[in-house]
Amino acid sequence: MQAEVEDRNAELADNYAELEGLLAATLDVDDYVDLEQLKRRAEHPPFPRWDLETPTPPPGLVPRHPEPVRWAPAPVTGLFNRQKKIQEAAAQAEADFLRAHEEWWRNDQQYPAYVESLHRAHVDAEALRERTLAEERAKYQAACDVRDREVAEHNAQVDRFIANLGYGDVEAVQDYVSIVLANSVYPEGFPVEYDAGFDATTAELKLQVEIPAPSDVPKIKSWRYVKASDEIVSTDLSARDMKARYASIVNQVALRTLHEVFEADRRQIVKSMSIEVGVRTNDPATGQTRFIPFVAVSTARETFVAINLSGIVPSATLEHLGAATSKNPFELVAANGSGVRRA
């Protein structure tokens, strides 16, 4: 039981370390997405009917049966009527030879036709093989052509995407940002969703970032074994610690999102960003489901990239950027973004 407690506490410490290091976790990651890597190469399976590529072997040489020759009659035994027996043996041998020779002759007459039939069967089998091979190759090539066309169409879309992004096309910029943020790896059980909008006239990206609600974030401080009841029980974080940890998470997500987008945008298409980080849940004031922002911040690229994120306190950095922050995000108190400095 004590070993189980130690395992649980170690896992809990790892989970909290990930949540407390949300910003630090992305600083060593290059968030740039090389869109060329989205291109594909057609991969074709081997031709399945390789067995048809081997020609049908021709029939082997069928030897003709040799023409029978006369053989000596069986030797005569006994002392009486020897002459008659010799004549009868000779007559029998001649009759046997004539029958054998006649059978040989009939078979030999059929030999050319038999050899021709073997040849025709070989020709027919080879013709069938070649027709079947051609049909199978055509089917295989047609399937390869389909894959080639699909890959070519996909790669053409990627090329258009790259070109449109270079022109600052609204949809392309929003799609690229979505790809960048989809690549952002958050801890397991901490899903983050985004809604992006780009204004081409001002080159400002607006982002709404939705994070898990306070109730979805772990609140256990530690586990311990109670010997008296022989059970493992948990101790919760204090209300103060839960509030502080959740506020830290909110602040880190805001700065992390700004960093990831600005770093990934090597063409510097996005000149400024305006983001809100919060939750979509029931508003305790109205009972209606809505997005409740906990951080609202706008910043120009030049201002943000000048900050050394490896040595900052997130709340102080957001204050430096003129962000509006919730006084108590843990209790779903919304930030007042009406006075946020615009980029």
PDB file of C-alpha atoms in Angstrom, residues 60-240:
ATOM      1  CA  GLY A  60       9.461 -30.949 -73.838  1.00  0.00           C
ATOM      2  CA  LEU A  61      10.663 -33.167 -76.705  1.00  0.00           C
ATOM      3  CA  VAL A  62       8.445 -36.234 -76.953  1.00  0.00           C
ATOM      4  CA  PRO A  63      10.504 -39.092 -78.411  1.00  0.00           C
ATOM      5  CA  ARG A  64       9.021 -41.330 -81.107  1.00  0.00           C
ATOM      6  CA  HIS A  65       8.736 -44.993 -80.238  1.00  0.00           C
ATOM      7  CA  PRO A  66      11.293 -47.024 -82.179  1.00  0.00           C
ATOM      8  CA  GLU A  67      10.015 -49.311 -84.923  1.00  0.00           C
ATOM      9  CA  PRO A  68       9.881 -52.888 -83.613  1.00  0.00           C
ATOM     10  CA  VAL A  69      12.212 -55.467 -85.132  1.00  0.00           C
ATOM     11  CA  ARG A  70      11.719 -59.144 -85.575  1.00  0.00           C
ATOM     12  CA  TRP A  71      12.852 -61.230 -82.710  1.00  0.00           C
ATOM     13  CA  ALA A  72      13.892 -64.885 -82.569  1.00  0.00           C
ATOM     14  CA  PRO A  73      11.189 -67.425 -81.776  1.00  0.00           C
ATOM     15  CA  ALA A  74      11.178 -69.039 -78.384  1.00  0.00           C
ATOM     16  CA  PRO A  75      13.534 -72.050 -78.154  1.00  0.00           C
ATOM     17  CA  VAL A  76      11.955 -75.470 -78.648  1.00  0.00           C
ATOM     18  CA  THR A  77      12.224 -78.128 -75.953  1.00  0.00           C
ATOM     19  CA  GLY A  78      11.574 -81.856 -76.035  1.00  0.00           C
ATOM     20  CA  LEU A  79      12.788 -84.614 -78.345  1.00  0.00           C
ATOM     21  CA  PHE A  80       9.652 -85.339 -80.284  1.00  0.00           C
ATOM     22  CA  ASN A  81       8.076 -83.289 -83.138  1.00  0.00           C
ATOM     23  CA  ARG A  82      10.858 -80.737 -82.932  1.00  0.00           C
ATOM     24  CA  GLN A  83      10.485 -79.622 -86.530  1.00  0.00           C
ATOM     25  CA  LYS A  84       6.809 -78.958 -86.153  1.00  0.00           C
ATOM     26  CA  LYS A  85       7.395 -77.109 -82.894  1.00  0.00           C
ATOM     27  CA  ILE A  86      10.080 -74.974 -84.518  1.00  0.00           C
ATOM     28  CA  GLN A  87       7.706 -74.049 -87.329  1.00  0.00           C
ATOM     29  CA  GLU A  88       4.917 -73.217 -84.884  1.00  0.00           C
ATOM     30  CA  ALA A  89       7.284 -71.046 -82.755  1.00  0.00           C
ATOM     31  CA  ALA A  90       8.473 -69.202 -85.842  1.00  0.00           C
ATOM     32  CA  ALA A  91       4.896 -68.614 -86.982  1.00  0.00           C
ATOM     33  CA  GLN A  92       3.940 -67.345 -83.524  1.00  0.00           C
ATOM     34  CA  ALA A  93       6.931 -64.993 -83.415  1.00  0.00           C
ATOM     35  CA  GLU A  94       6.053 -63.607 -86.836  1.00  0.00           C
ATOM     36  CA  ALA A  95       2.422 -63.082 -85.811  1.00  0.00           C
ATOM     37  CA  ASP A  96       3.493 -61.310 -82.629  1.00  0.00           C
ATOM     38  CA  PHE A  97       5.874 -59.101 -84.589  1.00  0.00           C
ATOM     39  CA  LEU A  98       3.191 -58.191 -87.150  1.00  0.00           C
ATOM     40  CA  ARG A  99       0.757 -57.211 -84.392  1.00  0.00           C
ATOM     41  CA  ALA A 100       3.376 -55.136 -82.625  1.00  0.00           C
ATOM     42  CA  HIS A 101       4.466 -53.514 -85.850  1.00  0.00           C
ATOM     43  CA  GLU A 102       0.886 -52.657 -86.788  1.00  0.00           C
ATOM     44  CA  GLU A 103       0.266 -51.075 -83.356  1.00  0.00           C
ATOM     45  CA  TRP A 104       3.529 -49.126 -83.669  1.00  0.00           C
ATOM     46  CA  TRP A 105       2.561 -47.939 -87.130  1.00  0.00           C
ATOM     47  CA  ARG A 106      -0.834 -46.684 -85.981  1.00  0.00           C
ATOM     48  CA  ASN A 107       0.757 -44.799 -83.058  1.00  0.00           C
ATOM     49  CA  ASP A 108       3.520 -43.442 -85.239  1.00  0.00           C
ATOM     50  CA  GLN A 109       0.968 -42.063 -87.674  1.00  0.00           C
ATOM     51  CA  GLN A 110      -0.561 -40.054 -84.796  1.00  0.00           C
ATOM     52  CA  TYR A 111       2.785 -38.697 -83.567  1.00  0.00           C
ATOM     53  CA  PRO A 112       2.852 -35.522 -85.714  1.00  0.00           C
ATOM     54  CA  ALA A 113      -0.708 -34.636 -84.689  1.00  0.00           C
ATOM     55  CA  TYR A 114       0.147 -35.258 -81.013  1.00  0.00           C
ATOM     56  CA  VAL A 115       3.212 -33.018 -81.186  1.00  0.00           C
ATOM     57  CA  GLU A 116       1.145 -30.361 -82.964  1.00  0.00           C
ATOM     58  CA  SER A 117      -1.517 -30.507 -80.250  1.00  0.00           C
ATOM     59  CA  LEU A 118       1.138 -29.942 -77.584  1.00  0.00           C
ATOM     60  CA  HIS A 119       2.431 -26.977 -79.559  1.00  0.00           C
ATOM     61  CA  ARG A 120      -1.062 -25.490 -79.979  1.00  0.00           C
ATOM     62  CA  ALA A 121      -1.777 -25.950 -76.247  1.00  0.00           C
ATOM     63  CA  HIS A 122       1.454 -24.115 -75.459  1.00  0.00           C
ATOM     64  CA  VAL A 123       0.608 -21.292 -77.871  1.00  0.00           C
ATOM     65  CA  ASP A 124      -2.898 -20.977 -76.383  1.00  0.00           C
ATOM     66  CA  ALA A 125      -1.582 -21.003 -72.803  1.00  0.00           C
ATOM     67  CA  GLU A 126       1.033 -18.366 -73.635  1.00  0.00           C
ATOM     68  CA  ALA A 127      -1.556 -16.199 -75.385  1.00  0.00           C
ATOM     69  CA  LEU A 128      -3.845 -16.459 -72.341  1.00  0.00           C
ATOM     70  CA  ARG A 129      -0.953 -15.559 -70.030  1.00  0.00           C
ATOM     71  CA  GLU A 130      -0.052 -12.502 -72.096  1.00  0.00           C
ATOM     72  CA  ARG A 131      -3.692 -11.330 -72.255  1.00  0.00           C
ATOM     73  CA  THR A 132      -4.164 -11.820 -68.522  1.00  0.00           C
ATOM     74  CA  LEU A 133      -0.842 -10.100 -67.802  1.00  0.00           C
ATOM     75  CA  ALA A 134      -1.840  -7.128 -69.960  1.00  0.00           C
ATOM     76  CA  GLU A 135      -5.204  -6.886 -68.181  1.00  0.00           C
ATOM     77  CA  GLU A 136      -3.617  -7.117 -64.719  1.00  0.00           C
ATOM     78  CA  ARG A 137      -0.972  -4.556 -65.639  1.00  0.00           C
ATOM     79  CA  ALA A 138      -3.675  -2.218 -66.910  1.00  0.00           C
ATOM     80  CA  LYS A 139      -5.633  -2.596 -63.655  1.00  0.00           C
ATOM     81  CA  TYR A 140      -2.473  -2.057 -61.602  1.00  0.00           C
ATOM     82  CA  GLN A 141      -1.479   1.002 -63.635  1.00  0.00           C
ATOM     83  CA  ALA A 142      -4.980   2.436 -63.325  1.00  0.00           C
ATOM     84  CA  ALA A 143      -4.781   2.112 -59.522  1.00  0.00           C
ATOM     85  CA  CYS A 144      -1.315   3.714 -59.559  1.00  0.00           C
ATOM     86  CA  ASP A 145      -2.644   6.547 -61.719  1.00  0.00           C
ATOM     87  CA  VAL A 146      -5.430   7.193 -59.206  1.00  0.00           C
ATOM     88  CA  ARG A 147      -2.907   7.405 -56.373  1.00  0.00           C
ATOM     89  CA  ASP A 148      -0.635   9.637 -58.462  1.00  0.00           C
ATOM     90  CA  ARG A 149      -3.524  11.990 -59.259  1.00  0.00           C
ATOM     91  CA  GLU A 150      -4.615  12.154 -55.629  1.00  0.00           C
ATOM     92  CA  VAL A 151      -1.069  12.966 -54.517  1.00  0.00           C
ATOM     93  CA  ALA A 152      -0.644  15.514 -57.311  1.00  0.00           C
ATOM     94  CA  GLU A 153      -3.930  17.206 -56.345  1.00  0.00           C
ATOM     95  CA  HIS A 154      -2.930  17.244 -52.679  1.00  0.00           C
ATOM     96  CA  ASN A 155       0.498  18.690 -53.452  1.00  0.00           C
ATOM     97  CA  ALA A 156      -1.062  21.298 -55.717  1.00  0.00           C
ATOM     98  CA  GLN A 157      -3.307  22.314 -52.809  1.00  0.00           C
ATOM     99  CA  VAL A 158      -0.240  22.598 -50.577  1.00  0.00           C
ATOM    100  CA  ASP A 159       1.468  24.778 -53.208  1.00  0.00           C
ATOM    101  CA  ARG A 160      -1.604  27.015 -53.366  1.00  0.00           C
ATOM    102  CA  PHE A 161      -1.686  27.111 -49.567  1.00  0.00           C
ATOM    103  CA  ILE A 162       1.988  28.177 -49.449  1.00  0.00           C
ATOM    104  CA  ALA A 163       1.435  30.827 -52.124  1.00  0.00           C
ATOM    105  CA  ASN A 164      -1.724  32.176 -50.468  1.00  0.00           C
ATOM    106  CA  LEU A 165       0.027  32.315 -47.110  1.00  0.00           C
ATOM    107  CA  GLY A 166       2.782  34.370 -48.694  1.00  0.00           C
ATOM    108  CA  TYR A 167       0.151  36.803 -49.965  1.00  0.00           C
ATOM    109  CA  GLY A 168      -1.367  37.086 -46.494  1.00  0.00           C
ATOM    110  CA  ASP A 169      -4.614  35.453 -47.574  1.00  0.00           C
ATOM    111  CA  VAL A 170      -7.005  35.431 -44.614  1.00  0.00           C
ATOM    112  CA  GLU A 171      -8.032  31.785 -44.885  1.00  0.00           C
ATOM    113  CA  ALA A 172      -4.440  30.640 -45.438  1.00  0.00           C
ATOM    114  CA  VAL A 173      -3.178  32.551 -42.396  1.00  0.00           C
ATOM    115  CA  GLN A 174      -5.961  31.152 -40.222  1.00  0.00           C
ATOM    116  CA  ASP A 175      -5.291  27.621 -41.482  1.00  0.00           C
ATOM    117  CA  TYR A 176      -1.566  27.953 -40.844  1.00  0.00           C
ATOM    118  CA  VAL A 177      -2.174  29.218 -37.312  1.00  0.00           C
ATOM    119  CA  SER A 178      -4.514  26.283 -36.734  1.00  0.00           C
ATOM    120  CA  ILE A 179      -1.803  23.862 -37.844  1.00  0.00           C
ATOM    121  CA  VAL A 180       0.775  25.520 -35.605  1.00  0.00           C
ATOM    122  CA  LEU A 181      -1.460  25.429 -32.553  1.00  0.00           C
ATOM    123  CA  ALA A 182      -2.630  21.889 -33.270  1.00  0.00           C
ATOM    124  CA  ASN A 183       1.040  20.870 -33.044  1.00  0.00           C
ATOM    125  CA  SER A 184       1.306  22.403 -29.586  1.00  0.00           C
ATOM    126  CA  VAL A 185       1.554  19.477 -27.181  1.00  0.00           C
ATOM    127  CA  TYR A 186      -0.142  20.046 -23.842  1.00  0.00           C
ATOM    128  CA  PRO A 187      -0.203  17.554 -20.960  1.00  0.00           C
ATOM    129  CA  GLU A 188      -2.528  14.607 -21.247  1.00  0.00           C
ATOM    130  CA  GLY A 189      -5.958  15.489 -19.925  1.00  0.00           C
ATOM    131  CA  PHE A 190      -5.447  19.199 -20.580  1.00  0.00           C
ATOM    132  CA  PRO A 191      -7.073  19.898 -23.969  1.00  0.00           C
ATOM    133  CA  VAL A 192      -6.752  23.388 -25.435  1.00  0.00           C
ATOM    134  CA  GLU A 193      -8.918  24.611 -28.318  1.00  0.00           C
ATOM    135  CA  TYR A 194      -8.589  27.688 -30.500  1.00  0.00           C
ATOM    136  CA  ASP A 195     -10.726  29.944 -32.651  1.00  0.00           C
ATOM    137  CA  ALA A 196      -8.683  32.215 -34.942  1.00  0.00           C
ATOM    138  CA  GLY A 197      -9.594  35.200 -37.070  1.00  0.00           C
ATOM    139  CA  PHE A 198      -7.187  37.265 -39.171  1.00  0.00           C
ATOM    140  CA  ASP A 199      -7.737  40.850 -40.300  1.00  0.00           C
ATOM    141  CA  ALA A 200      -5.690  41.351 -43.466  1.00  0.00           C
ATOM    142  CA  THR A 201      -6.114  45.145 -43.396  1.00  0.00           C
ATOM    143  CA  THR A 202      -4.437  45.496 -39.998  1.00  0.00           C
ATOM    144  CA  ALA A 203      -2.441  42.218 -40.080  1.00  0.00           C
ATOM    145  CA  GLU A 204      -3.847  41.446 -36.637  1.00  0.00           C
ATOM    146  CA  LEU A 205      -4.661  37.921 -35.526  1.00  0.00           C
ATOM    147  CA  LYS A 206      -7.462  37.494 -33.026  1.00  0.00           C
ATOM    148  CA  LEU A 207      -7.500  34.299 -31.009  1.00  0.00           C
ATOM    149  CA  GLN A 208      -9.918  32.850 -28.533  1.00  0.00           C
ATOM    150  CA  VAL A 209      -8.197  30.146 -26.498  1.00  0.00           C
ATOM    151  CA  GLU A 210     -10.367  27.706 -24.568  1.00  0.00           C
ATOM    152  CA  ILE A 211      -8.765  25.801 -21.688  1.00  0.00           C
ATOM    153  CA  PRO A 212     -10.173  23.265 -19.188  1.00  0.00           C
ATOM    154  CA  ALA A 213     -12.356  24.679 -16.427  1.00  0.00           C
ATOM    155  CA  PRO A 214     -10.991  24.869 -12.871  1.00  0.00           C
ATOM    156  CA  SER A 215     -13.050  21.807 -11.947  1.00  0.00           C
ATOM    157  CA  ASP A 216     -11.149  19.787 -14.577  1.00  0.00           C
ATOM    158  CA  VAL A 217      -7.720  20.591 -13.160  1.00  0.00           C
ATOM    159  CA  PRO A 218      -6.291  18.238 -10.472  1.00  0.00           C
ATOM    160  CA  LYS A 219      -6.798  19.536  -6.945  1.00  0.00           C
ATOM    161  CA  ILE A 220      -5.208  16.727  -4.914  1.00  0.00           C
ATOM    162  CA  LYS A 221      -2.144  17.791  -2.946  1.00  0.00           C
ATOM    163  CA  SER A 222      -0.938  14.326  -1.981  1.00  0.00           C
ATOM    164  CA  TRP A 223      -1.883  10.732  -1.159  1.00  0.00           C
ATOM    165  CA  ARG A 224      -1.237   8.938   2.121  1.00  0.00           C
ATOM    166  CA  TYR A 225      -1.850   5.523   3.615  1.00  0.00           C
ATOM    167  CA  VAL A 226      -4.041   5.313   6.731  1.00  0.00           C
ATOM    168  CA  LYS A 227      -3.034   2.186   8.580  1.00  0.00           C
ATOM    169  CA  ALA A 228      -6.019   2.190  10.928  1.00  0.00           C
ATOM    170  CA  SER A 229      -8.528   1.905   8.080  1.00  0.00           C
ATOM    171  CA  ASP A 230      -6.094   0.218   5.677  1.00  0.00           C
ATOM    172  CA  GLU A 231      -6.921   2.608   2.877  1.00  0.00           C
ATOM    173  CA  ILE A 232      -5.312   5.256   0.734  1.00  0.00           C
ATOM    174  CA  VAL A 233      -6.789   8.719   1.092  1.00  0.00           C
ATOM    175  CA  SER A 234      -6.069  12.044  -0.539  1.00  0.00           C
ATOM    176  CA  THR A 235      -5.406  15.498   0.795  1.00  0.00           C
ATOM    177  CA  ASP A 236      -6.620  18.406  -1.313  1.00  0.00           C
ATOM    178  CA  LEU A 237      -4.720  21.558  -2.060  1.00  0.00           C
ATOM    179  CA  SER A 238      -5.714  24.568  -0.059  1.00  0.00           C
ATOM    180  CA  ALA A 239      -8.143  26.957  -1.727  1.00  0.00           C
ATOM    181  CA  ARG A 240      -5.342  29.507  -1.957  1.00  0.00           C
TER     182      ARG A 240
END
